[in-house]
Amino acid sequence: MNNKAIIQAMKQRVYEANLALPKLGLVKLTWGNVSEINRSLGIIVIKPSGVKYQEMSKEQMVVTDLNGQLLETNALKPSSDLPTHLYLYQKMPEIGAIAHTHSLNSVTWAQAGRALPPYGTTHADAFYGAVPCTRALSESEIKENYEEETGKVIVETFHEQELDPLAVPGVLVYGHGPFTWGMTPEKAVENSLILDEICSMARLTEIINPAVEPIDHFLLDKHYLRKHGISAYYGQCCDETCEKEG
C-alpha cells in the first residue's frame, strides 16, 4: 500500500471513530475528537475543529506531521486538542489512537477530582486498577500552553503513579474530562464508552453503599488477565497470532 492509500485509510478510520462518538452518546454538539498516528510516516490524522458531526466528511479529516504542521493544502483547522494528542503520542509510544469526549459520567467524575476505583469486574475487564485523575493545572499552565500542558499533566500522572498506559488506557483530567487511547481509533472509542459506563456504575454503587471498597486484587487480576496478556483466554482465536479480546 502506498503512502496516499495509507493516509486515506487512516482518514476513513478516524472519520468513522469520530462519528461513533455521538452515536454512542459520548458527545453533544461538536464536543470531542479522535485521532490516529502513523509513526513510520510521521503523521497524525485528527478531527477538524468545530465541525458538526452530521456535516463532517472523510475528506475533512486533518493530516499533520508530528509537530502539528498541516500537510495538505486547503485543509481545515485541526481540533484545538491536537497539542494534547501530540504530547501523548510523543511520551506514550505504545499507543496508536486517542479519543477525547465530554461524556456525562466521565466528566462528572473528573469534575469531582477523584480517581475511579475498581469496584467491579466490568471495570477490571478493561482497566487494570484505578483510573487516575490528574491534578489541577496552575494558572500559568492554563494561560501559556493550555492544551500541551493538559498532555503534560496526564503524562506526569502516569509517571508519578508508575502506570502502564496499555493496562490503564485512559485518564480523567481534573475539571475537564476523559482521554482514552488504544492501538486503533475504534479501540480508543471503545475505551471511552467503557470508562463512561464504569463511572456511572461507580457513582451509583457509592450511593447504595457509601462504605464500598475496591474489589480484591485477585479478582481484578483474574478479570483483567483473562482478556489481556500472554495467558489471556477470553474470546476466539482469529488467526495464527491467536489474538484474544472480548
PDB file of N, CA, C and O in Angstrom, residues 174-223:
ATOM      1  N   TYR A 174      -8.587  16.595  35.608  1.00  0.00           N
ATOM      2  CA  TYR A 174      -9.317  17.340  36.642  1.00  0.00           C
ATOM      3  C   TYR A 174     -10.078  18.527  36.040  1.00  0.00           C
ATOM      4  O   TYR A 174      -9.505  19.358  35.327  1.00  0.00           O
ATOM      5  N   GLY A 175     -11.378  18.591  36.334  1.00  0.00           N
ATOM      6  CA  GLY A 175     -12.202  19.706  35.903  1.00  0.00           C
ATOM      7  C   GLY A 175     -12.481  19.745  34.422  1.00  0.00           C
ATOM      8  O   GLY A 175     -13.117  20.692  33.930  1.00  0.00           O
ATOM      9  N   HIS A 176     -12.052  18.751  33.678  1.00  0.00           N
ATOM     10  CA  HIS A 176     -12.152  18.774  32.227  1.00  0.00           C
ATOM     11  C   HIS A 176     -12.909  17.557  31.723  1.00  0.00           C
ATOM     12  O   HIS A 176     -14.070  17.664  31.342  1.00  0.00           O
ATOM     13  N   GLY A 177     -12.258  16.398  31.710  1.00  0.00           N
ATOM     14  CA  GLY A 177     -12.929  15.215  31.205  1.00  0.00           C
ATOM     15  C   GLY A 177     -11.956  14.112  30.857  1.00  0.00           C
ATOM     16  O   GLY A 177     -10.775  14.175  31.200  1.00  0.00           O
ATOM     17  N   PRO A 178     -12.435  13.094  30.153  1.00  0.00           N
ATOM     18  CA  PRO A 178     -11.629  11.905  29.894  1.00  0.00           C
ATOM     19  C   PRO A 178     -10.839  11.969  28.590  1.00  0.00           C
ATOM     20  O   PRO A 178     -11.284  12.542  27.595  1.00  0.00           O
ATOM     21  N   PHE A 179      -9.670  11.357  28.605  1.00  0.00           N
ATOM     22  CA  PHE A 179      -8.930  10.987  27.411  1.00  0.00           C
ATOM     23  C   PHE A 179      -8.695   9.481  27.505  1.00  0.00           C
ATOM     24  O   PHE A 179      -8.313   8.975  28.565  1.00  0.00           O
ATOM     25  N   THR A 180      -8.948   8.776  26.422  1.00  0.00           N
ATOM     26  CA  THR A 180      -8.679   7.345  26.371  1.00  0.00           C
ATOM     27  C   THR A 180      -7.867   7.056  25.122  1.00  0.00           C
ATOM     28  O   THR A 180      -7.772   7.880  24.223  1.00  0.00           O
ATOM     29  N   TRP A 181      -7.289   5.871  25.073  1.00  0.00           N
ATOM     30  CA  TRP A 181      -6.452   5.533  23.931  1.00  0.00           C
ATOM     31  C   TRP A 181      -6.463   4.030  23.700  1.00  0.00           C
ATOM     32  O   TRP A 181      -7.016   3.251  24.467  1.00  0.00           O
ATOM     33  N   GLY A 182      -5.833   3.636  22.584  1.00  0.00           N
ATOM     34  CA  GLY A 182      -5.730   2.233  22.216  1.00  0.00           C
ATOM     35  C   GLY A 182      -4.847   2.115  20.995  1.00  0.00           C
ATOM     36  O   GLY A 182      -4.263   3.099  20.528  1.00  0.00           O
ATOM     37  N   MET A 183      -4.757   0.935  20.443  1.00  0.00           N
ATOM     38  CA  MET A 183      -3.944   0.744  19.255  1.00  0.00           C
ATOM     39  C   MET A 183      -4.632   1.266  18.004  1.00  0.00           C
ATOM     40  O   MET A 183      -3.977   1.586  17.014  1.00  0.00           O
ATOM     41  N   THR A 184      -5.969   1.344  18.022  1.00  0.00           N
ATOM     42  CA  THR A 184      -6.740   1.809  16.871  1.00  0.00           C
ATOM     43  C   THR A 184      -7.757   2.852  17.328  1.00  0.00           C
ATOM     44  O   THR A 184      -8.123   2.901  18.508  1.00  0.00           O
ATOM     45  N   PRO A 185      -8.254   3.679  16.400  1.00  0.00           N
ATOM     46  CA  PRO A 185      -9.308   4.623  16.778  1.00  0.00           C
ATOM     47  C   PRO A 185     -10.540   3.927  17.345  1.00  0.00           C
ATOM     48  O   PRO A 185     -11.147   4.408  18.299  1.00  0.00           O
ATOM     49  N   GLU A 186     -10.906   2.807  16.761  1.00  0.00           N
ATOM     50  CA  GLU A 186     -12.063   2.059  17.255  1.00  0.00           C
ATOM     51  C   GLU A 186     -11.866   1.647  18.710  1.00  0.00           C
ATOM     52  O   GLU A 186     -12.789   1.756  19.533  1.00  0.00           O
ATOM     53  N   LYS A 187     -10.660   1.163  19.041  1.00  0.00           N
ATOM     54  CA  LYS A 187     -10.391   0.743  20.415  1.00  0.00           C
ATOM     55  C   LYS A 187     -10.366   1.931  21.370  1.00  0.00           C
ATOM     56  O   LYS A 187     -10.833   1.830  22.513  1.00  0.00           O
ATOM     57  N   ALA A 188      -9.837   3.060  20.932  1.00  0.00           N
ATOM     58  CA  ALA A 188      -9.822   4.252  21.779  1.00  0.00           C
ATOM     59  C   ALA A 188     -11.241   4.691  22.119  1.00  0.00           C
ATOM     60  O   ALA A 188     -11.539   5.060  23.272  1.00  0.00           O
ATOM     61  N   VAL A 189     -12.144   4.635  21.137  1.00  0.00           N
ATOM     62  CA  VAL A 189     -13.547   4.995  21.377  1.00  0.00           C
ATOM     63  C   VAL A 189     -14.207   3.967  22.292  1.00  0.00           C
ATOM     64  O   VAL A 189     -14.970   4.329  23.199  1.00  0.00           O
ATOM     65  N   GLU A 190     -13.915   2.696  22.067  1.00  0.00           N
ATOM     66  CA  GLU A 190     -14.462   1.657  22.940  1.00  0.00           C
ATOM     67  C   GLU A 190     -14.062   1.908  24.389  1.00  0.00           C
ATOM     68  O   GLU A 190     -14.890   1.772  25.307  1.00  0.00           O
ATOM     69  N   ASN A 191     -12.817   2.282  24.615  1.00  0.00           N
ATOM     70  CA  ASN A 191     -12.379   2.561  25.984  1.00  0.00           C
ATOM     71  C   ASN A 191     -13.067   3.784  26.563  1.00  0.00           C
ATOM     72  O   ASN A 191     -13.302   3.847  27.774  1.00  0.00           O
ATOM     73  N   SER A 192     -13.410   4.764  25.713  1.00  0.00           N
ATOM     74  CA  SER A 192     -14.192   5.919  26.184  1.00  0.00           C
ATOM     75  C   SER A 192     -15.574   5.485  26.652  1.00  0.00           C
ATOM     76  O   SER A 192     -16.088   5.964  27.673  1.00  0.00           O
ATOM     77  N   LEU A 193     -16.188   4.589  25.876  1.00  0.00           N
ATOM     78  CA  LEU A 193     -17.514   4.098  26.242  1.00  0.00           C
ATOM     79  C   LEU A 193     -17.458   3.312  27.547  1.00  0.00           C
ATOM     80  O   LEU A 193     -18.294   3.513  28.445  1.00  0.00           O
ATOM     81  N   ILE A 194     -16.477   2.436  27.671  1.00  0.00           N
ATOM     82  CA  ILE A 194     -16.340   1.654  28.902  1.00  0.00           C
ATOM     83  C   ILE A 194     -16.101   2.567  30.098  1.00  0.00           C
ATOM     84  O   ILE A 194     -16.715   2.394  31.160  1.00  0.00           O
ATOM     85  N   LEU A 195     -15.226   3.549  29.933  1.00  0.00           N
ATOM     86  CA  LEU A 195     -14.931   4.459  31.033  1.00  0.00           C
ATOM     87  C   LEU A 195     -16.181   5.198  31.484  1.00  0.00           C
ATOM     88  O   LEU A 195     -16.435   5.346  32.686  1.00  0.00           O
ATOM     89  N   ASP A 196     -16.994   5.662  30.539  1.00  0.00           N
ATOM     90  CA  ASP A 196     -18.204   6.377  30.927  1.00  0.00           C
ATOM     91  C   ASP A 196     -19.171   5.463  31.667  1.00  0.00           C
ATOM     92  O   ASP A 196     -19.798   5.879  32.652  1.00  0.00           O
ATOM     93  N   GLU A 197     -19.270   4.217  31.222  1.00  0.00           N
ATOM     94  CA  GLU A 197     -20.165   3.273  31.876  1.00  0.00           C
ATOM     95  C   GLU A 197     -19.709   2.959  33.299  1.00  0.00           C
ATOM     96  O   GLU A 197     -20.520   2.922  34.232  1.00  0.00           O
ATOM     97  N   ILE A 198     -18.418   2.724  33.486  1.00  0.00           N
ATOM     98  CA  ILE A 198     -17.959   2.356  34.830  1.00  0.00           C
ATOM     99  C   ILE A 198     -17.967   3.561  35.768  1.00  0.00           C
ATOM    100  O   ILE A 198     -18.091   3.399  36.986  1.00  0.00           O
ATOM    101  N   CYS A 199     -17.856   4.775  35.221  1.00  0.00           N
ATOM    102  CA  CYS A 199     -18.045   5.968  36.060  1.00  0.00           C
ATOM    103  C   CYS A 199     -19.474   6.029  36.578  1.00  0.00           C
ATOM    104  O   CYS A 199     -19.717   6.336  37.761  1.00  0.00           O
ATOM    105  N   SER A 200     -20.431   5.737  35.725  1.00  0.00           N
ATOM    106  CA  SER A 200     -21.835   5.715  36.143  1.00  0.00           C
ATOM    107  C   SER A 200     -22.077   4.621  37.179  1.00  0.00           C
ATOM    108  O   SER A 200     -22.731   4.849  38.208  1.00  0.00           O
ATOM    109  N   MET A 201     -21.542   3.432  36.918  1.00  0.00           N
ATOM    110  CA  MET A 201     -21.713   2.326  37.861  1.00  0.00           C
ATOM    111  C   MET A 201     -21.113   2.650  39.221  1.00  0.00           C
ATOM    112  O   MET A 201     -21.704   2.346  40.269  1.00  0.00           O
ATOM    113  N   ALA A 202     -19.927   3.275  39.213  1.00  0.00           N
ATOM    114  CA  ALA A 202     -19.264   3.597  40.470  1.00  0.00           C
ATOM    115  C   ALA A 202     -20.058   4.620  41.281  1.00  0.00           C
ATOM    116  O   ALA A 202     -20.184   4.498  42.504  1.00  0.00           O
ATOM    117  N   ARG A 203     -20.583   5.620  40.594  1.00  0.00           N
ATOM    118  CA  ARG A 203     -21.380   6.641  41.292  1.00  0.00           C
ATOM    119  C   ARG A 203     -22.600   6.014  41.958  1.00  0.00           C
ATOM    120  O   ARG A 203     -22.901   6.281  43.131  1.00  0.00           O
ATOM    121  N   LEU A 204     -23.302   5.153  41.232  1.00  0.00           N
ATOM    122  CA  LEU A 204     -24.492   4.509  41.789  1.00  0.00           C
ATOM    123  C   LEU A 204     -24.117   3.543  42.908  1.00  0.00           C
ATOM    124  O   LEU A 204     -24.840   3.417  43.903  1.00  0.00           O
ATOM    125  N   THR A 205     -22.990   2.867  42.751  1.00  0.00           N
ATOM    126  CA  THR A 205     -22.527   1.940  43.783  1.00  0.00           C
ATOM    127  C   THR A 205     -22.274   2.686  45.090  1.00  0.00           C
ATOM    128  O   THR A 205     -22.649   2.206  46.174  1.00  0.00           O
ATOM    129  N   GLU A 206     -21.664   3.851  45.004  1.00  0.00           N
ATOM    130  CA  GLU A 206     -21.383   4.623  46.217  1.00  0.00           C
ATOM    131  C   GLU A 206     -22.653   5.174  46.853  1.00  0.00           C
ATOM    132  O   GLU A 206     -22.694   5.381  48.074  1.00  0.00           O
ATOM    133  N   ILE A 207     -23.670   5.411  46.047  1.00  0.00           N
ATOM    134  CA  ILE A 207     -24.957   5.840  46.609  1.00  0.00           C
ATOM    135  C   ILE A 207     -25.586   4.698  47.413  1.00  0.00           C
ATOM    136  O   ILE A 207     -26.085   4.887  48.523  1.00  0.00           O
ATOM    137  N   ILE A 208     -25.556   3.501  46.844  1.00  0.00           N
ATOM    138  CA  ILE A 208     -26.151   2.345  47.500  1.00  0.00           C
ATOM    139  C   ILE A 208     -25.354   1.940  48.736  1.00  0.00           C
ATOM    140  O   ILE A 208     -25.919   1.598  49.785  1.00  0.00           O
ATOM    141  N   ASN A 209     -24.012   1.998  48.605  1.00  0.00           N
ATOM    142  CA  ASN A 209     -23.143   1.601  49.723  1.00  0.00           C
ATOM    143  C   ASN A 209     -21.993   2.602  49.840  1.00  0.00           C
ATOM    144  O   ASN A 209     -20.952   2.419  49.216  1.00  0.00           O
ATOM    145  N   PRO A 210     -22.165   3.649  50.641  1.00  0.00           N
ATOM    146  CA  PRO A 210     -21.110   4.654  50.785  1.00  0.00           C
ATOM    147  C   PRO A 210     -19.802   4.100  51.344  1.00  0.00           C
ATOM    148  O   PRO A 210     -18.754   4.730  51.189  1.00  0.00           O
ATOM    149  N   ALA A 211     -19.849   2.931  51.959  1.00  0.00           N
ATOM    150  CA  ALA A 211     -18.641   2.338  52.541  1.00  0.00           C
ATOM    151  C   ALA A 211     -17.992   1.312  51.618  1.00  0.00           C
ATOM    152  O   ALA A 211     -17.097   0.577  52.038  1.00  0.00           O
ATOM    153  N   VAL A 212     -18.401   1.262  50.358  1.00  0.00           N
ATOM    154  CA  VAL A 212     -17.893   0.255  49.431  1.00  0.00           C
ATOM    155  C   VAL A 212     -16.376   0.370  49.286  1.00  0.00           C
ATOM    156  O   VAL A 212     -15.804   1.451  49.339  1.00  0.00           O
ATOM    157  N   GLU A 213     -15.735  -0.772  49.099  1.00  0.00           N
ATOM    158  CA  GLU A 213     -14.288  -0.834  48.879  1.00  0.00           C
ATOM    159  C   GLU A 213     -14.005  -1.412  47.493  1.00  0.00           C
ATOM    160  O   GLU A 213     -14.823  -2.143  46.938  1.00  0.00           O
ATOM    161  N   PRO A 214     -12.853  -1.093  46.907  1.00  0.00           N
ATOM    162  CA  PRO A 214     -12.490  -1.708  45.627  1.00  0.00           C
ATOM    163  C   PRO A 214     -12.451  -3.229  45.737  1.00  0.00           C
ATOM    164  O   PRO A 214     -12.252  -3.785  46.828  1.00  0.00           O
ATOM    165  N   ILE A 215     -12.643  -3.896  44.620  1.00  0.00           N
ATOM    166  CA  ILE A 215     -12.594  -5.352  44.618  1.00  0.00           C
ATOM    167  C   ILE A 215     -11.197  -5.842  45.009  1.00  0.00           C
ATOM    168  O   ILE A 215     -10.209  -5.125  44.880  1.00  0.00           O
ATOM    169  N   ASP A 216     -11.118  -7.067  45.461  1.00  0.00           N
ATOM    170  CA  ASP A 216      -9.839  -7.674  45.844  1.00  0.00           C
ATOM    171  C   ASP A 216      -8.925  -7.771  44.626  1.00  0.00           C
ATOM    172  O   ASP A 216      -9.376  -7.951  43.493  1.00  0.00           O
ATOM    173  N   HIS A 217      -7.623  -7.710  44.882  1.00  0.00           N
ATOM    174  CA  HIS A 217      -6.660  -7.699  43.785  1.00  0.00           C
ATOM    175  C   HIS A 217      -6.719  -8.977  42.969  1.00  0.00           C
ATOM    176  O   HIS A 217      -6.508  -8.952  41.749  1.00  0.00           O
ATOM    177  N   PHE A 218      -7.046 -10.111  43.628  1.00  0.00           N
ATOM    178  CA  PHE A 218      -7.074 -11.371  42.888  1.00  0.00           C
ATOM    179  C   PHE A 218      -8.251 -11.444  41.919  1.00  0.00           C
ATOM    180  O   PHE A 218      -8.159 -12.071  40.867  1.00  0.00           O
ATOM    181  N   LEU A 219      -9.362 -10.777  42.248  1.00  0.00           N
ATOM    182  CA  LEU A 219     -10.484 -10.704  41.309  1.00  0.00           C
ATOM    183  C   LEU A 219     -10.170  -9.729  40.177  1.00  0.00           C
ATOM    184  O   LEU A 219     -10.485  -9.990  39.010  1.00  0.00           O
ATOM    185  N   LEU A 220      -9.513  -8.623  40.508  1.00  0.00           N
ATOM    186  CA  LEU A 220      -9.051  -7.687  39.481  1.00  0.00           C
ATOM    187  C   LEU A 220      -8.100  -8.390  38.518  1.00  0.00           C
ATOM    188  O   LEU A 220      -8.243  -8.286  37.284  1.00  0.00           O
ATOM    189  N   ASP A 221      -7.124  -9.124  39.074  1.00  0.00           N
ATOM    190  CA  ASP A 221      -6.168  -9.855  38.245  1.00  0.00           C
ATOM    191  C   ASP A 221      -6.878 -10.839  37.316  1.00  0.00           C
ATOM    192  O   ASP A 221      -6.572 -10.917  36.123  1.00  0.00           O
ATOM    193  N   LYS A 222      -7.797 -11.594  37.872  1.00  0.00           N
ATOM    194  CA  LYS A 222      -8.470 -12.630  37.097  1.00  0.00           C
ATOM    195  C   LYS A 222      -9.180 -12.033  35.888  1.00  0.00           C
ATOM    196  O   LYS A 222      -9.031 -12.511  34.758  1.00  0.00           O
ATOM    197  N   HIS A 223      -9.952 -10.980  36.118  1.00  0.00           N
ATOM    198  CA  HIS A 223     -10.748 -10.431  35.023  1.00  0.00           C
ATOM    199  C   HIS A 223      -9.913  -9.666  34.010  1.00  0.00           C
ATOM    200  O   HIS A 223     -10.182  -9.741  32.808  1.00  0.00           O
TER     201      HIS A 223
END
